[in-house]
Amino acid sequence: MTRDHEAFVTYRAGRFNFRLFTSISRLKETVSQIYAPLDPDNIVDFEIAVQPQRWYRPQVTFKFQQTEPFLPLPANQAYPLLEWGMNWCVTQHCHQYLIIHAAVLEKNNKVIILPGSPGSGKSTLSAALCLLDGWNLLSDEMALVDTTSGLVFPSPRPISLKNASIDIVSQFPCAKQITPSVKDTTKGTVAHLVAPCHRSFSIDQGYPAVAVVFPTYTPTSTCNRLNPITVGNSFMRLIENSFNYHILRQVGFDALGQLANACGHYTYPNNGNFSESFALLNELIR
Amino acid sequence: MSTLTTIDGELLIFNSQLNKTSLISAELNEVLNNLQEASEELDTETFNLAISELTKQGLVISTT
């Protein structure tokens, strides 16, 4: 592919290296503010493009090689489209990991996994844990489980905040780096938060997970409580939250079994009382 | 076909031919263990028939 005449930026996003071709200068600026530039001698994992098209009601497209996995979106959604596109690249190609739709947080070298469907409050809770209680964000969108060891590998990227959670998290004192809100996306209003790093950790090191917690935001709940569930119940829920369990087949079954049998498993209906959440989740890593 | 007994005593079964995973309750797993001691390993066809029958009886918690 010869595209030397086009502007591009290369950067490391979590565990993966991207080269982004784009003529949208604002997008390049945002990427440069959020992600670390890549040394020239590093290998690029994914070469992608986010480009504008048409002048009337301008749109942007995401492209990986010759594939356009998404319909064009309004031009102001360029950054969310890039984030969703990068997620797509990883979930569609990185089958050396069992990939679970989940946030992953670490404290004291112990990891908890928070799988959650949209609206479960997973990202808001993750942001609160990182900004207010000293947890490290290993990932917001996907738990990368090594299929050999069952360890979870970090791939930290910004937390995707949606709708009401943007205002909630913006009020946290340490929420310094949040991208401007983008309205009317397929997920509502979205913004991305760069979580602080409380201690340096190697993204090449895998961590043992000690707990799997399925949060559900339940505003009417009168008390926040972790409800233990069986390993089998959690296993089946994790399959539902996995991007590639059915692709990995036997390997996925073995990897998930290794992970699941080493963890405690809980559902966590909560009303958004963060101080109670901190107390409960810190108990899991003692 | 692979199996995994969880620390809670449930049985997870992966059927590689169908690429399906089933969760068997701890109570039923105990029954199966007793059966297994008395017989050879089930072949896939028999397994599928068994799962189908057990599902009808509400004994398989879920299959995906």
XYZ file of C-alpha atoms in Angstrom:
350
model
C 0.000 0.000 0.000
C 1.586 3.301 -1.065
C 0.080 6.166 0.794
C 3.116 8.301 1.571
C 1.319 11.398 0.394
C -1.313 10.991 3.077
C -0.986 12.140 6.636
C -0.771 9.411 9.217
C -0.017 8.955 12.874
C 1.369 5.811 14.504
C 0.616 5.076 18.115
C 0.296 2.390 20.753
C -3.255 1.779 21.985
C -3.212 -0.730 24.810
C -1.312 -3.835 23.685
C -1.590 -3.029 20.002
C 0.140 -0.715 17.554
C -1.858 1.249 15.021
C -1.044 3.380 12.020
C -3.947 5.711 11.369
C -4.311 7.422 8.030
C -6.513 10.460 8.220
C -6.787 13.914 6.773
C -8.850 15.066 9.765
C -6.420 17.226 11.709
C -8.625 17.387 14.808
C -8.690 13.596 14.979
C -4.910 13.443 14.726
C -4.613 15.971 17.539
C -6.956 13.978 19.780
C -5.092 10.742 19.093
C -1.765 12.446 19.854
C -3.120 13.711 23.162
C -4.437 10.317 24.235
C -2.038 7.723 22.902
C 1.737 7.419 23.058
C 3.519 7.744 19.730
C 5.157 4.643 18.373
C 8.871 4.347 17.824
C 9.621 3.976 14.100
C 11.208 0.557 14.576
C 8.079 -0.926 16.154
C 5.898 -3.214 14.085
C 2.422 -1.897 13.324
C -0.344 -4.406 14.072
C -3.187 -2.627 12.315
C -3.121 -0.081 9.536
C -6.420 1.746 9.566
C -7.997 4.823 8.019
C -10.653 7.261 9.172
C -11.402 9.585 6.306
C -14.025 12.197 5.500
C -16.391 11.760 2.611
C -18.814 14.070 0.764
C -19.225 17.796 1.448
C -22.985 17.784 2.013
C -23.722 16.524 5.510
C -20.109 15.350 5.771
C -19.438 11.858 7.019
C -16.475 9.749 8.098
C -15.631 6.173 7.223
C -13.493 3.609 9.042
C -11.437 1.261 6.948
C -9.115 -1.645 7.775
C -7.367 -2.896 4.671
C -10.247 -3.104 2.188
C -12.915 -3.687 4.813
C -15.408 -1.105 6.037
C -17.069 -2.813 9.000
C -19.278 0.162 9.859
C -21.622 2.383 7.942
C -20.340 5.947 7.495
C -21.108 8.202 10.448
C -21.553 11.968 10.766
C -18.219 13.775 10.656
C -18.329 14.850 14.301
C -18.227 11.152 15.319
C -14.728 10.588 13.944
C -13.107 9.876 17.313
C -15.793 7.483 18.629
C -15.697 5.743 15.249
C -11.946 5.341 15.571
C -12.307 3.805 19.059
C -15.017 1.408 17.884
C -12.915 0.553 14.850
C -9.892 -0.268 16.982
C -12.078 -2.485 19.177
C -13.297 -4.227 16.040
C -9.721 -4.828 14.863
C -8.799 -6.504 18.135
C -11.936 -8.589 18.580
C -11.882 -9.824 14.995
C -8.215 -10.694 14.753
C -6.537 -11.289 18.111
C -7.605 -14.838 18.775
C -4.464 -15.597 20.720
C -6.664 -14.321 23.560
C -10.074 -15.282 24.773
C -11.711 -11.849 24.570
C -14.469 -11.006 27.021
C -16.476 -7.801 26.906
C -15.472 -6.502 30.311
C -13.599 -3.877 32.231
C -10.478 -5.113 34.007
C -9.120 -3.395 37.092
C -6.043 -4.059 39.176
C -4.996 -3.207 42.697
C -2.341 -4.877 44.851
C -1.405 -7.040 41.854
C -4.858 -8.587 41.901
C -7.348 -8.246 39.128
C -11.111 -8.137 39.046
C -13.116 -8.529 35.881
C -16.335 -6.555 35.419
C -18.272 -7.957 32.472
C -21.297 -5.950 31.573
C -23.770 -5.260 28.893
C -24.338 -1.622 27.851
C -26.121 0.289 30.581
C -24.856 -1.962 33.367
C -22.809 0.867 34.867
C -19.543 -0.952 34.218
C -17.688 2.036 32.787
C -18.962 4.495 35.398
C -17.938 2.141 38.182
C -14.547 1.596 36.538
C -13.997 5.341 36.261
C -14.891 5.824 39.913
C -12.544 3.027 41.014
C -9.676 4.497 38.993
C -10.238 8.150 39.796
C -11.294 7.907 43.424
C -9.977 4.650 44.880
C -6.533 3.995 43.412
C -7.332 1.111 41.057
C -5.429 0.751 37.800
C -7.398 0.339 34.634
C -6.080 -2.623 32.663
C -8.900 -2.387 30.148
C -12.294 -0.779 29.753
C -13.831 -2.777 26.942
C -12.219 -6.180 26.800
C -10.542 -8.675 29.081
C -7.747 -10.373 27.148
C -7.350 -13.837 28.643
C -4.242 -15.718 27.610
C -5.413 -19.064 26.302
C -2.420 -20.909 27.709
C -2.028 -19.490 31.185
C -5.510 -18.110 31.886
C -3.855 -14.845 32.964
C -5.400 -11.513 32.023
C -3.198 -9.168 29.999
C -3.505 -5.386 30.230
C -4.600 -3.280 27.300
C -5.385 0.090 28.838
C -7.275 2.557 26.688
C -9.661 5.374 27.526
C -12.907 4.558 29.316
C -15.925 4.952 27.100
C -18.490 7.027 28.982
C -22.051 7.324 27.838
C -24.950 9.645 28.546
C -25.510 10.408 32.244
C -22.182 8.897 33.273
C -20.323 11.694 31.471
C -21.679 14.340 33.855
C -21.139 12.098 36.880
C -17.520 11.321 36.047
C -16.731 14.880 34.921
C -17.395 16.018 38.468
C -14.729 13.749 39.941
C -11.750 15.885 40.980
C -9.183 13.782 39.100
C -11.128 13.597 35.828
C -8.765 15.840 33.929
C -8.651 14.276 30.513
C -12.049 13.705 28.951
C -12.676 14.133 25.246
C -15.500 16.480 24.226
C -18.948 14.857 24.296
C -20.283 13.654 20.971
C -24.067 13.593 20.769
C -26.488 11.449 18.785
C -24.244 8.436 18.225
C -25.762 4.966 18.086
C -24.849 4.694 21.774
C -26.218 8.131 22.693
C -23.836 10.824 23.857
C -20.303 9.489 24.291
C -17.005 10.785 25.644
C -13.722 9.083 26.496
C -11.842 9.401 29.746
C -8.129 8.798 30.109
C -7.769 7.031 33.447
C -4.793 7.890 35.652
C -2.075 5.298 36.184
C -1.417 4.890 39.906
C 1.672 2.777 39.504
C 3.581 1.645 36.499
C 2.850 -1.832 35.246
C 4.109 -3.791 32.318
C 1.601 -4.545 29.621
C 3.637 -7.656 28.919
C 2.806 -9.145 32.287
C -0.319 -11.224 32.809
C -2.303 -10.981 36.025
C -4.341 -13.629 37.804
C -7.971 -12.635 38.152
C -9.377 -13.115 41.646
C -12.993 -12.183 40.998
C -15.579 -11.807 38.279
C -18.251 -9.276 39.184
C -21.324 -8.664 37.031
C -22.484 -5.148 37.885
C -25.979 -3.916 37.171
C -26.920 -0.349 37.892
C -30.143 -0.514 39.890
C -31.080 2.989 41.070
C -33.922 1.675 43.235
C -31.690 -0.765 45.117
C -31.614 0.094 48.803
C -28.354 -1.637 49.568
C -25.310 -2.591 47.554
C -24.330 -6.206 48.007
C -22.177 -8.749 46.213
C -24.255 -11.876 45.561
C -22.147 -15.003 45.075
C -23.003 -17.109 42.033
C -21.638 -20.491 41.039
C -18.656 -20.914 38.745
C -20.856 -22.649 36.178
C -23.414 -19.858 36.155
C -20.661 -17.296 35.710
C -18.973 -19.427 33.035
C -22.124 -19.398 30.921
C -22.552 -15.639 31.409
C -18.933 -15.087 30.411
C -19.525 -17.037 27.202
C -22.380 -14.631 26.416
C -20.001 -11.725 26.994
C -17.192 -13.214 24.930
C -16.348 -12.013 21.445
C -14.576 -15.144 20.283
C -15.389 -18.102 22.585
C -17.152 -19.909 19.744
C -14.245 -19.263 17.387
C -11.697 -20.665 19.822
C -13.821 -23.765 20.497
C -11.900 -26.230 22.716
C -9.166 -23.663 23.423
C -11.808 -21.193 24.597
C -13.459 -23.786 26.831
C -10.140 -24.654 28.447
C -9.054 -21.023 28.887
C -12.366 -19.974 30.378
C -12.349 -22.976 32.662
C -8.894 -22.088 33.916
C -9.940 -18.493 34.558
C -13.310 -19.299 36.089
C -12.150 -21.959 38.518
C -9.563 -19.539 39.953
C -12.041 -16.750 40.741
C -14.889 -15.852 43.005
C -18.045 -14.936 41.075
C -20.683 -12.398 41.976
C -23.563 -10.387 40.663
C -23.553 -6.834 41.874
C -26.795 -4.879 41.687
C -25.853 -1.410 42.897
C -27.386 2.012 43.190
C -24.295 4.007 42.317
C -23.124 4.565 45.884
C -19.432 4.537 45.103
C -18.108 4.489 48.664
C -20.026 1.258 49.309
C -18.708 -0.155 46.052
C -15.131 0.662 47.030
C -15.508 -1.124 50.361
C -17.043 -4.225 48.801
C -14.612 -4.525 45.904
C -11.568 -3.920 48.089
C -12.675 -6.890 50.205
C -12.236 -9.080 47.128
C -8.540 -8.284 46.812
C -7.534 -8.609 50.454
C -16.237 -33.862 24.126
C -14.527 -32.260 27.122
C -15.737 -31.855 30.639
C -14.818 -29.627 33.512
C -16.048 -30.035 37.038
C -16.208 -26.671 38.748
C -15.226 -26.091 42.348
C -18.963 -25.824 43.039
C -19.474 -29.365 41.778
C -21.286 -28.430 38.583
C -20.310 -30.028 35.308
C -19.452 -28.062 32.190
C -19.477 -30.042 28.980
C -18.001 -28.862 25.707
C -19.271 -30.728 22.670
C -16.635 -30.090 20.011
C -18.755 -31.459 17.163
C -21.593 -29.065 17.848
C -19.378 -26.327 19.330
C -21.808 -26.131 22.222
C -21.287 -25.820 25.952
C -23.716 -27.147 28.540
C -23.929 -26.556 32.245
C -25.128 -29.439 34.360
C -26.254 -28.846 37.923
C -24.173 -30.181 40.805
C -26.966 -32.563 41.801
C -27.178 -34.089 38.342
C -23.410 -34.183 38.050
C -23.346 -36.427 41.078
C -25.815 -38.753 39.393
C -23.707 -38.747 36.221
C -20.589 -39.521 38.219
C -22.287 -42.553 39.650
C -23.394 -43.605 36.163
C -19.928 -43.093 34.753
C -18.454 -45.387 37.312
C -20.803 -48.072 36.077
C -20.418 -47.615 32.322
C -18.086 -46.689 29.478
C -17.776 -43.061 28.343
C -20.833 -41.900 26.407
C -20.410 -41.420 22.666
C -21.502 -38.112 21.085
C -24.820 -39.351 19.747
C -25.803 -40.784 23.084
C -24.610 -37.619 24.777
C -26.782 -35.431 22.548
C -29.799 -37.619 23.180
C -29.106 -37.481 26.891
C -28.729 -33.706 26.909
C -31.897 -33.322 24.876
C -33.812 -35.504 27.294
C -32.319 -33.840 30.356
C -33.138 -30.402 28.930
C -36.750 -31.450 28.496
C -36.764 -32.424 32.133
C -35.258 -29.077 33.159
C -32.081 -30.636 34.522
C -29.615 -28.897 32.225
C -29.251 -25.348 33.475
C -28.232 -23.894 30.140
C -26.592 -24.612 26.817
C -24.892 -22.126 24.524
